[in-house]
């Protein structure tokens, strides 16, 4: 199938074509990269937008249980849902989140759902591009909601937050001490904090945890792109399906508010600019990394700098000139 046919089939919502296209954007082969770029450029004109929701949480907190229940609820409401996973550590751990499709058994069998496990590529740069492009493909295939799941390892959350419209943090019920364990930076990214497992014996702990986080969120800097009562903390139970309707209502309310206030377009534009900048930097770094002569020159100049026979700026200037990008301004 050529790129034109692939684009047509994706535009028509064909799941198999979408799966093939995601495989294409995951490839690092130069000819595949060129095809992927062509495909994405063709699909750009469709101008379709999904609601992109980032979902983060440490392993075991209930992400896949939540996505399954939440996804089924969206499907029942007549929406289509794509689920993508970001796991930069998967190559190291040998597994991958979502790798086992049975984790979302019901959802994966739904016609309105598309579930894609994390590829085994370990480099964050590659994962970022692949995820961004996979999101674009899902949007082109006209999915209403794209959920991007990530494990709680800091860097990947920042990356996912920069490609999403909403960022949801899933936490377990816990005492006040553990609240400190959630990094402030991650709290600041969250639009909605969901305390999962608010059922059975954990129910009252969950209620207290919600209060703890609601208090902590009030202490954070108010974001201009948010209505008064956001970011919010609330309790859910993924296994019992409780709180999911309310969580979805909150997500929709926030998304609508941001659309109405112009923050949505502004944020997507800022994200696009960020990723352009990122790609340029990554491209330059890749040149340095992949060219053996440049690598050798880097190593040599690095030694000179360490030994004091060249200044860092002069040595950097020389390398940059070899890259053909000139020197940075003083
Ligand atoms: P993930 O690693 O974040 O994807 O977590 P999983 O969805 O695999 O869930 C980890 C464990 O927590 C499983 O044994 C789930 O059955 C359990 N779990 C998930 N959600 C809930 C919930 O709402 N309540 C309770 N009691 N257990 C849950």
mmCIF file of C-alpha atoms in Angstrom, residues 19-179:
data_model
loop_
_atom_site.group_PDB
_atom_site.id
_atom_site.type_symbol
_atom_site.label_atom_id
_atom_site.label_comp_id
_atom_site.label_asym_id
_atom_site.label_seq_id
_atom_site.Cartn_x
_atom_site.Cartn_y
_atom_site.Cartn_z
ATOM 1 C CA UNK A 19 -1.843 0.195 13.075
ATOM 2 C CA UNK A 20 0.394 -0.018 10.008
ATOM 3 C CA UNK A 21 0.965 3.716 10.072
ATOM 4 C CA UNK A 22 1.934 3.652 13.762
ATOM 5 C CA UNK A 23 4.465 0.932 12.918
ATOM 6 C CA UNK A 24 5.767 3.183 10.157
ATOM 7 C CA UNK A 25 6.258 6.178 12.481
ATOM 8 C CA UNK A 26 8.026 3.929 14.976
ATOM 9 C CA UNK A 27 10.616 2.901 12.415
ATOM 10 C CA UNK A 28 13.990 4.603 12.410
ATOM 11 C CA UNK A 29 14.863 3.562 8.848
ATOM 12 C CA UNK A 30 15.535 6.593 6.664
ATOM 13 C CA UNK A 31 13.072 5.562 3.915
ATOM 14 C CA UNK A 32 10.386 4.867 6.533
ATOM 15 C CA UNK A 33 11.035 8.242 8.139
ATOM 16 C CA UNK A 34 10.538 9.930 4.788
ATOM 17 C CA UNK A 35 7.302 8.000 4.163
ATOM 18 C CA UNK A 36 6.053 8.807 7.649
ATOM 19 C CA UNK A 37 6.755 12.509 7.128
ATOM 20 C CA UNK A 38 4.877 12.398 3.819
ATOM 21 C CA UNK A 39 1.945 10.572 5.399
ATOM 22 C CA UNK A 40 1.675 12.996 8.312
ATOM 23 C CA UNK A 41 1.857 15.957 5.968
ATOM 24 C CA UNK A 42 -1.008 14.527 3.891
ATOM 25 C CA UNK A 43 -3.139 13.928 6.977
ATOM 26 C CA UNK A 44 -2.470 17.337 8.477
ATOM 27 C CA UNK A 45 -4.963 18.928 6.109
ATOM 28 C CA UNK A 46 -7.825 16.974 7.672
ATOM 29 C CA UNK A 47 -7.493 19.260 10.662
ATOM 30 C CA UNK A 48 -9.093 16.840 13.063
ATOM 31 C CA UNK A 49 -8.677 17.244 16.791
ATOM 32 C CA UNK A 50 -9.184 14.663 19.499
ATOM 33 C CA UNK A 51 -9.241 15.357 23.202
ATOM 34 C CA UNK A 52 -5.758 14.255 24.226
ATOM 35 C CA UNK A 53 -5.589 13.050 27.802
ATOM 36 C CA UNK A 54 -2.304 12.152 29.475
ATOM 37 C CA UNK A 55 -2.628 9.630 32.290
ATOM 38 C CA UNK A 56 0.200 8.975 34.668
ATOM 39 C CA UNK A 57 0.734 6.870 37.746
ATOM 40 C CA UNK A 58 3.203 4.456 39.279
ATOM 41 C CA UNK A 59 2.946 0.745 38.413
ATOM 42 C CA UNK A 60 0.187 -0.940 40.387
ATOM 43 C CA UNK A 61 -1.874 2.195 41.002
ATOM 44 C CA UNK A 62 -4.523 0.898 38.597
ATOM 45 C CA UNK A 63 -3.829 2.627 35.267
ATOM 46 C CA UNK A 64 -4.865 -0.230 33.013
ATOM 47 C CA UNK A 65 -7.887 -1.068 35.176
ATOM 48 C CA UNK A 66 -8.879 2.591 35.031
ATOM 49 C CA UNK A 67 -8.340 2.903 31.283
ATOM 50 C CA UNK A 68 -10.368 -0.217 30.648
ATOM 51 C CA UNK A 69 -13.314 0.994 32.773
ATOM 52 C CA UNK A 70 -13.064 4.606 31.646
ATOM 53 C CA UNK A 71 -12.626 3.611 28.003
ATOM 54 C CA UNK A 72 -15.653 1.315 28.136
ATOM 55 C CA UNK A 73 -17.672 4.171 29.584
ATOM 56 C CA UNK A 74 -16.645 6.477 26.746
ATOM 57 C CA UNK A 75 -17.492 3.766 24.211
ATOM 58 C CA UNK A 76 -20.899 3.353 25.850
ATOM 59 C CA UNK A 77 -21.397 7.099 25.411
ATOM 60 C CA UNK A 78 -20.834 6.630 21.682
ATOM 61 C CA UNK A 79 -17.248 7.922 21.587
ATOM 62 C CA UNK A 80 -14.162 6.329 20.048
ATOM 63 C CA UNK A 81 -11.000 5.891 22.131
ATOM 64 C CA UNK A 82 -7.360 5.343 21.237
ATOM 65 C CA UNK A 83 -4.897 4.281 23.934
ATOM 66 C CA UNK A 84 -1.163 4.812 23.483
ATOM 67 C CA UNK A 85 1.535 3.940 25.982
ATOM 68 C CA UNK A 86 4.759 5.737 26.747
ATOM 69 C CA UNK A 87 7.349 3.767 28.613
ATOM 70 C CA UNK A 88 10.924 4.883 27.980
ATOM 71 C CA UNK A 89 12.172 2.268 30.426
ATOM 72 C CA UNK A 90 10.552 -0.696 28.690
ATOM 73 C CA UNK A 91 13.731 -1.731 26.905
ATOM 74 C CA UNK A 92 15.565 -1.855 30.189
ATOM 75 C CA UNK A 93 12.930 -3.750 32.113
ATOM 76 C CA UNK A 94 12.371 -6.112 29.214
ATOM 77 C CA UNK A 95 8.627 -5.639 29.294
ATOM 78 C CA UNK A 96 6.347 -2.872 28.249
ATOM 79 C CA UNK A 97 3.261 -1.359 29.716
ATOM 80 C CA UNK A 98 0.195 -2.395 27.798
ATOM 81 C CA UNK A 99 2.363 -5.127 26.341
ATOM 82 C CA UNK A 100 -0.089 -7.633 27.607
ATOM 83 C CA UNK A 101 -3.335 -6.850 25.854
ATOM 84 C CA UNK A 102 -5.321 -8.945 28.291
ATOM 85 C CA UNK A 103 -4.819 -6.093 30.731
ATOM 86 C CA UNK A 104 -7.510 -4.298 28.748
ATOM 87 C CA UNK A 105 -9.365 -7.284 27.577
ATOM 88 C CA UNK A 106 -12.820 -5.825 27.097
ATOM 89 C CA UNK A 107 -11.677 -2.525 25.643
ATOM 90 C CA UNK A 108 -9.313 -4.173 23.168
ATOM 91 C CA UNK A 109 -12.251 -6.100 21.703
ATOM 92 C CA UNK A 110 -14.354 -2.970 21.136
ATOM 93 C CA UNK A 111 -14.702 -1.712 17.579
ATOM 94 C CA UNK A 112 -14.502 1.874 18.757
ATOM 95 C CA UNK A 113 -11.179 1.333 20.534
ATOM 96 C CA UNK A 114 -7.589 1.232 19.352
ATOM 97 C CA UNK A 115 -4.915 0.085 21.797
ATOM 98 C CA UNK A 116 -1.248 0.346 21.036
ATOM 99 C CA UNK A 117 1.480 -0.934 23.363
ATOM 100 C CA UNK A 118 4.690 0.954 23.929
ATOM 101 C CA UNK A 119 7.449 0.147 21.441
ATOM 102 C CA UNK A 120 10.671 -1.182 22.857
ATOM 103 C CA UNK A 121 12.723 1.853 21.892
ATOM 104 C CA UNK A 122 14.434 3.246 24.960
ATOM 105 C CA UNK A 123 15.567 6.722 23.930
ATOM 106 C CA UNK A 124 13.257 9.427 25.210
ATOM 107 C CA UNK A 125 13.780 11.473 22.051
ATOM 108 C CA UNK A 126 12.565 8.646 19.834
ATOM 109 C CA UNK A 127 9.667 7.914 22.148
ATOM 110 C CA UNK A 128 8.618 11.560 22.074
ATOM 111 C CA UNK A 129 8.495 11.711 18.309
ATOM 112 C CA UNK A 130 6.796 8.357 17.935
ATOM 113 C CA UNK A 131 4.145 9.272 20.503
ATOM 114 C CA UNK A 132 3.471 12.663 18.970
ATOM 115 C CA UNK A 133 3.146 11.197 15.523
ATOM 116 C CA UNK A 134 0.976 8.314 16.748
ATOM 117 C CA UNK A 135 -1.321 10.894 18.384
ATOM 118 C CA UNK A 136 -1.572 12.768 15.066
ATOM 119 C CA UNK A 137 -2.431 9.527 13.282
ATOM 120 C CA UNK A 138 -5.191 8.752 15.801
ATOM 121 C CA UNK A 139 -6.570 12.257 15.377
ATOM 122 C CA UNK A 140 -6.545 11.844 11.609
ATOM 123 C CA UNK A 141 -8.414 8.548 12.053
ATOM 124 C CA UNK A 142 -11.043 10.647 13.847
ATOM 125 C CA UNK A 143 -10.790 9.304 17.392
ATOM 126 C CA UNK A 144 -12.729 11.396 19.862
ATOM 127 C CA UNK A 145 -10.380 10.729 22.758
ATOM 128 C CA UNK A 146 -6.705 9.762 22.759
ATOM 129 C CA UNK A 147 -5.433 8.493 26.110
ATOM 130 C CA UNK A 148 -1.678 8.503 26.570
ATOM 131 C CA UNK A 149 -0.575 6.296 29.438
ATOM 132 C CA UNK A 150 2.784 6.819 31.090
ATOM 133 C CA UNK A 151 4.544 5.377 34.118
ATOM 134 C CA UNK A 152 5.576 7.742 36.867
ATOM 135 C CA UNK A 153 9.195 8.403 36.007
ATOM 136 C CA UNK A 154 9.317 12.199 35.830
ATOM 137 C CA UNK A 155 10.839 12.855 32.445
ATOM 138 C CA UNK A 156 8.242 10.961 30.464
ATOM 139 C CA UNK A 157 5.454 12.784 32.280
ATOM 140 C CA UNK A 158 6.804 16.182 31.334
ATOM 141 C CA UNK A 159 7.034 15.000 27.759
ATOM 142 C CA UNK A 160 3.486 13.613 27.714
ATOM 143 C CA UNK A 161 2.094 16.735 29.377
ATOM 144 C CA UNK A 162 3.555 18.728 26.504
ATOM 145 C CA UNK A 163 1.525 16.790 23.965
ATOM 146 C CA UNK A 164 -1.769 16.619 25.830
ATOM 147 C CA UNK A 165 -4.746 18.865 26.370
ATOM 148 C CA UNK A 166 -5.361 17.479 29.846
ATOM 149 C CA UNK A 167 -3.084 15.732 32.293
ATOM 150 C CA UNK A 168 -4.488 13.285 34.833
ATOM 151 C CA UNK A 169 -2.526 11.838 37.718
ATOM 152 C CA UNK A 170 -3.689 8.566 39.225
ATOM 153 C CA UNK A 171 -2.681 7.958 42.843
ATOM 154 C CA UNK A 172 -3.376 5.355 45.485
ATOM 155 C CA UNK A 173 -4.919 6.100 48.876
ATOM 156 C CA UNK A 174 -2.119 6.814 51.311
ATOM 157 C CA UNK A 175 -1.216 8.558 54.525
ATOM 158 C CA UNK A 176 -0.008 12.155 54.606
ATOM 159 C CA UNK A 177 3.649 11.089 54.582
ATOM 160 C CA UNK A 178 3.426 9.646 51.116
ATOM 161 C CA UNK A 179 1.956 12.860 49.773
#
